[in-house]
XYZ file of C-alpha atoms in Angstrom:
452
model
C 20.813 23.418 -6.541
C 22.946 25.725 -4.421
C 20.481 25.727 -1.531
C 20.899 22.980 1.085
C 18.694 19.899 0.944
C 18.969 19.267 4.683
C 18.593 22.261 6.997
C 20.372 21.376 10.222
C 20.625 23.280 13.489
C 23.237 22.915 16.202
C 21.963 21.470 19.494
C 22.402 24.925 21.005
C 19.348 25.874 18.897
C 16.985 23.444 20.635
C 14.058 25.662 21.720
C 14.302 26.785 25.331
C 10.527 27.274 25.635
C 7.387 25.434 24.610
C 4.716 27.594 22.950
C 1.168 27.835 24.334
C -1.266 29.012 21.645
C -4.161 29.738 24.042
C -3.262 33.374 24.870
C -3.114 34.221 21.152
C -6.512 32.792 20.188
C -9.444 35.155 19.485
C -11.633 33.235 21.977
C -10.744 30.983 24.938
C -11.367 27.232 24.645
C -14.398 25.736 26.426
C -13.715 24.447 29.959
C -13.221 20.798 30.853
C -16.177 19.614 32.972
C -16.550 17.209 35.872
C -18.963 14.473 34.681
C -20.888 14.393 37.976
C -21.347 18.130 38.576
C -20.895 19.486 35.025
C -18.769 22.211 36.614
C -15.262 23.095 35.375
C -12.662 20.735 36.803
C -10.035 22.054 39.190
C -6.484 20.935 39.986
C -7.728 18.620 42.768
C -9.857 16.717 40.254
C -6.800 15.972 38.101
C -4.326 15.277 40.928
C -4.982 11.483 41.041
C -3.826 11.223 37.423
C -1.192 13.918 36.814
C 1.618 15.653 38.733
C 1.107 19.277 39.732
C 3.533 20.639 37.123
C 1.596 19.075 34.231
C -1.740 20.211 35.666
C -0.326 23.742 35.784
C 0.738 23.465 32.135
C -2.675 22.077 31.184
C -4.416 25.278 32.303
C -1.558 27.741 31.743
C -2.249 31.180 30.344
C 1.434 31.860 29.706
C 2.492 32.181 26.078
C 5.851 30.486 26.648
C 6.716 27.758 29.174
C 10.434 27.161 29.957
C 11.847 23.716 29.158
C 13.748 22.341 32.205
C 17.412 21.444 31.869
C 16.560 17.880 32.894
C 14.374 17.582 29.781
C 16.839 19.359 27.475
C 19.466 16.801 28.489
C 17.298 14.035 27.012
C 16.172 16.125 24.014
C 19.852 16.434 23.004
C 19.849 12.756 22.051
C 17.963 13.625 18.848
C 17.029 17.313 18.731
C 17.111 19.511 16.734
C 15.616 17.348 13.990
C 16.320 18.078 10.295
C 14.114 19.990 7.880
C 14.617 18.314 4.507
C 13.808 19.611 1.027
C 12.066 16.798 -0.875
C 13.781 17.575 -4.168
C 13.522 14.073 -5.604
C 9.811 13.881 -4.780
C 9.286 17.265 -6.436
C 11.053 15.942 -9.541
C 8.997 12.742 -9.561
C 5.761 14.737 -9.302
C 6.780 17.301 -11.919
C 5.678 20.070 -9.588
C 6.932 23.645 -9.257
C 6.059 23.469 -5.549
C 8.896 23.354 -3.042
C 8.252 20.601 -0.494
C 9.942 20.501 2.910
C 9.430 17.830 5.554
C 10.299 18.043 9.245
C 11.629 14.568 10.023
C 10.972 13.295 13.565
C 11.874 9.663 12.849
C 15.421 10.025 14.166
C 14.322 10.001 17.801
C 15.241 6.953 19.923
C 11.810 5.378 19.456
C 11.398 6.509 15.850
C 8.686 9.166 16.118
C 7.781 12.582 17.558
C 6.339 11.061 20.723
C 9.459 11.398 22.939
C 9.015 15.191 22.710
C 6.268 14.853 25.323
C 7.233 11.511 26.877
C 10.472 12.973 28.236
C 8.886 15.942 30.054
C 5.992 13.848 31.350
C 8.385 11.291 32.846
C 10.616 14.083 34.175
C 7.843 15.914 36.037
C 6.418 12.701 37.465
C 9.822 11.536 38.707
C 10.492 14.958 40.233
C 7.292 14.672 42.274
C 8.074 11.194 43.610
C 5.921 9.070 41.292
C 7.326 5.575 40.805
C 5.213 4.158 37.960
C 3.380 5.481 34.901
C 0.500 3.771 33.109
C -0.592 4.567 29.585
C -2.310 3.377 26.434
C -0.819 3.067 22.978
C -2.312 2.531 19.539
C 0.332 1.637 16.983
C 3.017 1.600 19.649
C 4.865 4.852 18.924
C 3.631 6.447 22.145
C 4.121 3.324 24.244
C 7.713 2.856 23.090
C 8.413 6.580 23.615
C 7.073 6.543 27.175
C 8.925 3.293 27.960
C 12.133 4.951 26.750
C 11.446 8.111 28.771
C 10.579 6.198 31.932
C 13.873 4.323 31.911
C 15.701 7.664 31.564
C 14.167 8.912 34.816
C 14.009 5.653 36.789
C 10.252 5.002 36.506
C 8.365 1.748 35.922
C 6.041 1.770 32.903
C 2.852 -0.275 32.293
C 1.198 -0.094 28.878
C -2.136 -1.188 27.395
C -1.729 -1.605 23.630
C -4.801 -1.695 21.369
C -5.236 -5.372 20.503
C -5.404 -4.826 16.728
C -1.988 -3.157 16.803
C -0.676 -5.590 19.443
C -1.218 -8.374 16.931
C -0.125 -6.403 13.843
C 3.089 -4.929 15.260
C 5.110 -7.500 17.239
C 8.373 -5.573 16.991
C 6.824 -2.509 18.630
C 6.007 -4.821 21.534
C 9.608 -5.995 21.580
C 10.927 -2.423 21.654
C 8.735 -1.540 24.635
C 9.977 -4.624 26.482
C 13.601 -3.740 25.663
C 12.966 -0.413 27.416
C 11.627 -2.360 30.422
C 7.866 -1.827 30.091
C 5.117 -4.227 31.182
C 2.712 -4.725 28.291
C -0.935 -5.834 27.947
C -3.152 -6.318 24.890
C -6.264 -4.147 25.301
C -8.974 -4.965 26.177
C -7.344 -7.072 28.886
C -8.653 -9.194 31.731
C -6.454 -7.409 34.295
C -8.840 -4.433 34.656
C -12.534 -4.095 35.345
C -13.003 -1.927 32.255
C -11.266 -4.442 30.005
C -13.076 -7.418 31.519
C -16.447 -5.801 30.850
C -15.583 -5.223 27.203
C -14.356 -8.805 26.791
C -17.531 -10.145 28.387
C -19.536 -8.307 25.723
C -17.191 -9.142 22.850
C -14.413 -11.706 23.477
C -12.926 -10.907 20.056
C -12.889 -7.111 20.462
C -10.029 -5.570 18.449
C -9.809 -2.704 20.927
C -9.596 1.060 20.645
C -7.583 3.858 22.173
C -10.636 4.778 24.240
C -10.735 1.307 25.810
C -6.982 1.272 26.436
C -7.203 4.699 28.095
C -9.922 3.370 30.419
C -7.685 0.504 31.504
C -4.615 2.657 32.103
C -6.611 5.312 33.990
C -8.288 2.634 36.151
C -4.954 1.197 37.313
C -3.385 4.628 37.886
C -6.279 5.617 40.126
C -5.807 2.548 42.336
C -2.215 3.225 43.452
C -0.781 6.246 45.271
C 2.658 5.869 43.671
C 1.253 5.650 40.123
C 0.131 8.308 37.672
C -1.212 8.229 34.137
C 0.487 9.636 31.022
C -1.320 10.527 27.798
C 0.443 10.668 24.434
C -1.833 13.149 22.684
C -5.083 15.156 23.051
C -4.403 17.200 26.209
C -3.100 20.770 26.217
C 0.213 19.976 27.916
C 0.950 17.278 25.342
C 0.364 19.660 22.432
C 2.468 22.241 24.280
C 5.489 19.908 24.472
C 5.267 19.065 20.763
C 5.666 22.711 19.683
C 9.428 22.197 19.639
C 8.742 20.791 16.146
C 7.214 23.975 14.765
C 9.592 26.304 16.572
C 12.582 24.560 15.005
C 10.892 24.477 11.594
C 10.316 28.240 11.686
C 14.009 28.865 12.335
C 15.065 26.384 9.655
C 12.814 27.940 7.020
C 14.285 31.321 7.884
C 17.767 29.908 7.191
C 16.762 29.187 3.574
C 14.582 32.281 3.239
C 11.281 30.433 2.776
C 7.777 31.278 3.988
C 5.232 28.430 3.865
C 2.010 28.596 1.885
C 0.682 25.282 3.224
C 1.518 23.398 6.451
C 0.353 19.760 6.584
C 0.324 17.103 9.318
C -1.526 13.898 10.140
C -4.074 14.042 12.937
C -5.342 11.356 15.306
C -5.430 12.944 18.736
C -3.802 16.147 17.515
C -0.321 16.392 19.050
C 1.761 15.919 15.889
C -0.210 18.376 13.783
C -0.473 20.949 16.572
C 3.221 20.584 17.356
C 4.103 21.646 13.840
C 1.200 24.007 13.135
C 0.686 26.024 16.330
C 3.926 28.063 16.063
C 2.977 28.842 12.445
C -0.532 29.758 13.649
C 1.061 32.264 16.045
C 2.868 33.892 13.132
C -0.335 33.854 11.074
C -2.404 35.486 13.814
C 0.303 38.143 14.183
C 0.131 38.911 10.450
C 3.704 37.825 9.709
C 2.696 35.019 7.313
C -0.517 33.472 6.019
C -0.181 29.716 5.471
C -3.058 27.284 5.115
C -2.845 24.850 8.039
C -4.207 21.467 6.933
C -4.739 18.445 9.180
C -5.161 14.990 7.631
C -7.096 12.161 9.267
C -8.071 8.613 8.188
C -11.383 8.207 6.390
C -12.071 5.215 8.667
C -11.861 7.368 11.831
C -12.815 10.913 10.742
C -13.487 12.818 13.965
C -12.871 16.296 12.528
C -14.511 15.849 9.145
C -17.536 13.755 10.214
C -17.730 13.897 14.008
C -19.834 16.148 16.251
C -18.372 19.075 18.190
C -19.716 18.192 21.612
C -18.786 17.323 25.190
C -17.715 13.707 25.480
C -15.553 11.378 27.529
C -11.969 10.881 26.439
C -12.241 7.149 27.134
C -14.751 4.376 26.528
C -15.637 3.576 30.156
C -16.297 7.192 31.115
C -13.506 7.599 33.672
C -12.204 10.894 32.275
C -13.619 14.417 32.596
C -15.889 15.714 29.859
C -14.100 17.605 27.092
C -15.661 19.581 24.255
C -14.089 18.115 21.153
C -14.826 16.770 17.725
C -15.878 13.214 18.474
C -17.363 10.119 16.886
C -18.681 9.113 20.317
C -16.748 7.487 23.154
C -18.346 4.088 22.435
C -17.110 4.168 18.822
C -14.651 1.350 18.031
C -12.755 2.120 14.806
C -12.047 -0.414 12.112
C -8.577 -1.946 12.745
C -6.765 0.099 10.084
C -2.991 -0.072 10.068
C -2.563 3.571 11.098
C -3.198 2.556 14.698
C -1.982 5.885 16.057
C -4.922 7.626 14.356
C -7.641 5.291 15.698
C -9.081 7.624 18.345
C -12.766 8.478 18.642
C -12.093 12.107 19.563
C -9.756 14.981 18.859
C -7.728 17.289 21.068
C -10.140 19.813 22.655
C -7.695 22.636 21.917
C -7.248 21.611 18.285
C -11.020 21.090 18.002
C -11.511 24.655 19.272
C -8.979 26.029 16.792
C -10.749 24.096 14.012
C -14.139 25.415 15.127
C -12.719 28.942 14.937
C -11.867 28.297 11.288
C -8.115 28.691 11.798
C -7.159 25.248 10.431
C -8.632 22.875 7.853
C -9.189 19.130 7.874
C -9.291 16.485 5.144
C -9.622 12.700 5.267
C -7.783 10.145 3.124
C -8.248 6.403 2.719
C -5.862 3.698 3.864
C -4.758 2.786 0.346
C -4.219 6.446 -0.549
C -1.957 6.759 2.476
C 0.080 3.626 1.787
C 0.413 4.411 -1.924
C 1.707 7.849 -0.971
C 4.111 6.297 1.527
C 5.482 3.980 -1.157
C 5.829 6.859 -3.607
C 7.659 8.914 -0.999
C 10.005 6.038 -0.114
C 10.894 5.445 -3.763
C 11.949 9.068 -4.205
C 13.168 10.233 -0.781
C 14.313 6.887 0.640
C 12.463 7.112 3.960
C 9.549 4.735 4.563
C 6.934 6.799 6.449
C 4.930 5.299 9.272
C 1.296 4.752 8.221
C 0.224 7.802 10.259
C 2.385 10.436 8.491
C 1.733 8.643 5.198
C -1.670 10.348 5.437
C 0.118 13.713 5.488
C 2.294 12.579 2.576
C -0.869 11.804 0.594
C -2.248 15.300 1.194
C 1.133 16.838 0.374
C 1.358 14.966 -2.924
C -2.199 16.038 -3.782
C -1.296 19.690 -3.115
C 1.908 19.415 -5.133
C 0.037 17.894 -8.089
C -2.456 20.767 -7.998
C 0.536 23.092 -8.224
C 1.755 21.105 -11.236
C -1.562 21.842 -12.944
C -1.784 25.507 -11.927
C 1.899 26.378 -12.158
C 1.908 27.813 -8.616
C 5.268 27.696 -6.852
C 3.884 27.065 -3.384
C 6.061 26.241 -0.403
C 4.637 23.153 1.343
C 5.852 22.131 4.812
C 4.920 18.679 6.101
C 5.512 16.800 9.336
C 6.998 13.364 8.737
C 6.469 12.362 12.348
C 7.952 8.855 12.266
C 9.463 6.062 10.190
C 7.673 2.880 9.155
C 10.347 0.309 9.946
C 7.988 -1.452 12.366
C 5.130 -1.276 9.847
C 6.625 -3.255 6.979
C 4.012 -6.056 7.253
C 1.340 -3.430 6.554
C 3.286 -2.210 3.525
C 3.678 -5.832 2.430
C -0.116 -6.164 2.556
C -0.481 -3.126 0.286
C 2.176 -4.368 -2.127
C 0.316 -7.693 -2.306
C -2.969 -5.828 -2.861
C -4.469 -7.241 0.349
C -5.379 -3.911 1.970
C -8.977 -2.798 1.636
C -10.428 0.643 2.234
C -13.129 0.706 4.863
C -16.106 2.950 4.150
C -17.475 4.075 7.491
C -21.294 3.955 7.430
C -23.023 7.038 8.812
C -25.282 4.842 10.909
C -22.266 3.651 12.937
C -21.351 7.241 13.735
C -24.972 8.069 14.567
C -25.230 5.047 16.869
C -22.128 6.073 18.835
C -23.141 9.746 18.980
C -26.448 8.667 20.517
C -24.455 7.826 23.675
C -22.969 11.301 24.083
C -23.423 12.556 27.671
C -26.156 15.132 28.175
C -24.494 18.480 28.786
């Protein structure tokens, strides 16, 4: 027990660069297409939504992108985050595996999302934008962007998926504390939302619908831009501070990972941890399995099609080649609201198609049972999203218990579940049910894929 349980870095060790995996891949990712012309989009096509600096990062071919001092100043509030050895979980599982988790729940809003919210707000403020619009599922992204906007003097308007809006009242409160204006999505304040409500007044919403609403409002005002919490290249880029720190922390204790695990909805959390390890793997310096974990009720990687599709329900966005369940797909209102997205990051989808990462799906009850097991040994209640990664980590550790392998497992615990206790209460009372997604629902949504 001489080795440290918590591997901590001084704030001087906050990464000074984000890592862009694209230059290291064996093949470039497919281009993003304009839906009208089916030609690759250019900077002018994205200018109504994003500031020039983020557009440049979206298409960058540079391996490393410097982090501005104005962003580092905000990062210092919580970074570097700890890498923690899960010794008590190992003991409870009777496994010879060594389990480490990178804990992002100590950020101001309680998750990894401020890693990209801060730079997005910074670049928008620097270019004279006065308001940001966005969507949020479970509320982690919305609360992170609301926090970031107030740091840089921006207004923030958020469309929260109605299922989560009703399930998570304290996430709503946190966003309002940070000064955000909040709507349940679909809402009557946008054309896109009004159309959905006309078809289904009781619609529980989806991230795709909420994106449509936020994009619609951003496009109507010259002083307003849109911010996305996952999926796009620049978002994944910003999250690589997670993996870069984890690499340095593992080096401190002399460990090399055999398996790297993270939950996956749009892709930013998993990519943020995994892409720096993928760089080392492609360079031949280590050879970990990189495993993404998604909900069985919204399985874009494991059951979706790899095809061009819209990133939103109304079809306002460019066409992106990604693993998708179809932009009209409305997921079952599972409690892991941050994973309820019909598609997957185009860059992560490309990496998956190249065979460089794996994907598995777990059920809602598997995730919550794993979260409870983790909390009873390690003390931290995981958010429902990373509870999926906990479930896959426990499964791997139990396989090691059977085989005797002393694998090193590294997991991203991307947020705490303090705002999700009603969902845990439902599981403890045996009121949660697993939703089996019928193939015909996927087929029906995929029938609406745009012809490319």
